[in-house]
GROMACS .gro file of C-alpha atoms in nm:
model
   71
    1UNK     CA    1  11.161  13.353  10.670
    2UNK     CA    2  11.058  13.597  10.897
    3UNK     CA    3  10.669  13.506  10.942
    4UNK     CA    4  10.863  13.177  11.034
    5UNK     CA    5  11.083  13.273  11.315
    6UNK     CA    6  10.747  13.463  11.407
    7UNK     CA    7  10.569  13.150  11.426
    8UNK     CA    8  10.843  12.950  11.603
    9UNK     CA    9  10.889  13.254  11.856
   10UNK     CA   10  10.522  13.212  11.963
   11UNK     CA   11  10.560  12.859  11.992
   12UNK     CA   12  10.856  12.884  12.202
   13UNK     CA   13  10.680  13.155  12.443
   14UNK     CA   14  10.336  12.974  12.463
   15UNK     CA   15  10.538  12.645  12.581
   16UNK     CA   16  10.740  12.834  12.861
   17UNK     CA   17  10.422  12.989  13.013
   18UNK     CA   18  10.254  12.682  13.025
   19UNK     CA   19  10.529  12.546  13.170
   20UNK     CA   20  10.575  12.809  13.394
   21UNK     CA   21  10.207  12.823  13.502
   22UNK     CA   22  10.146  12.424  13.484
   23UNK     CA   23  10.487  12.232  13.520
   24UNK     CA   24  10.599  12.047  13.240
   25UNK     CA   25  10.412  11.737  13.340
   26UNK     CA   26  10.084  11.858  13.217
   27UNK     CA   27  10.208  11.998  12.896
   28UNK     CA   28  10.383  11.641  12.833
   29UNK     CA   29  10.064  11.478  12.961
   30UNK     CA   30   9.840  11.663  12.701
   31UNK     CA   31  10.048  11.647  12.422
   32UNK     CA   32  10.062  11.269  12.464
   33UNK     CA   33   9.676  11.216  12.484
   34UNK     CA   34   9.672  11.463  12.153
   35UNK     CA   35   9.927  11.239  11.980
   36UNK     CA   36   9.705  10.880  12.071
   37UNK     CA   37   9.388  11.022  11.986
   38UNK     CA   38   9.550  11.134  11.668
   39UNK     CA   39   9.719  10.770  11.595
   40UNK     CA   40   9.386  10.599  11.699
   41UNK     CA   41   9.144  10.841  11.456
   42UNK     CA   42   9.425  10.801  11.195
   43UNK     CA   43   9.410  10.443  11.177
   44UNK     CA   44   9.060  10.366  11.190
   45UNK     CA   45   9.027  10.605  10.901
   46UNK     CA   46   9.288  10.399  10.690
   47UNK     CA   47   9.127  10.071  10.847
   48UNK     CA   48   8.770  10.172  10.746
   49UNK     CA   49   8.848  10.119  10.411
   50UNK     CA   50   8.923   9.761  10.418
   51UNK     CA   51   8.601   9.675  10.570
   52UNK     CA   52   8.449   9.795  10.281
   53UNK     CA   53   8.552   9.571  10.057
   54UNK     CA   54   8.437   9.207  10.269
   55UNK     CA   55   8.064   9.242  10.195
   56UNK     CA   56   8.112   9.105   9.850
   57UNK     CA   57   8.102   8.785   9.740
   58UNK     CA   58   8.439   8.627   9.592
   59UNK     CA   59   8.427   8.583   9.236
   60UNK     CA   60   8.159   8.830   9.119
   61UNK     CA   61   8.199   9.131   9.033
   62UNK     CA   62   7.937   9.419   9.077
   63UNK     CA   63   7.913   9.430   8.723
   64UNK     CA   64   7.750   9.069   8.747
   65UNK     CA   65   7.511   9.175   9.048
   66UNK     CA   66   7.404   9.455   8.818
   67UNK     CA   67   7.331   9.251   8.498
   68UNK     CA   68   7.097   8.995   8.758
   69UNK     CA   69   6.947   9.255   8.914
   70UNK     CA   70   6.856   9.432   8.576
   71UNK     CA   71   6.724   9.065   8.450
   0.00000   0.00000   0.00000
């Protein structure tokens, strides 16, 4: 537990100086644009799988594309 109060203390003291040094608008301002450019790389990485899976043709199966191709 103690590398974790560690952890949290530095946390705690990085935020005040920045919001010492900046104001607290900035840090809210970059920790927003963090959080939507983590949402927006998030879901095109669950979305990217979906498009995947329209460049076949309904009702066959690769295994039938194979056994064509193979003659």
């Amino acid at each position: 537990m103690e590398h974790s109060a560690a952890a949290h203390h530095w946390v705690t003291e990085a935020a005040d100086l920045a919001a010492k040094e900046q104001g607290a608008g900035n840090l809210l301002r970059v920790v927003l644009i963090v959080m939507v450019v983590g949402c927006v790389l998030v879901g095109w990485f669950l979305l990217r799988g979906y498009k995947q899976g329209q460049d076949e043709v309904p009702g066959e199966s690769q295994g039938e594309e194979r056994a064509e191709r193979d003659g």
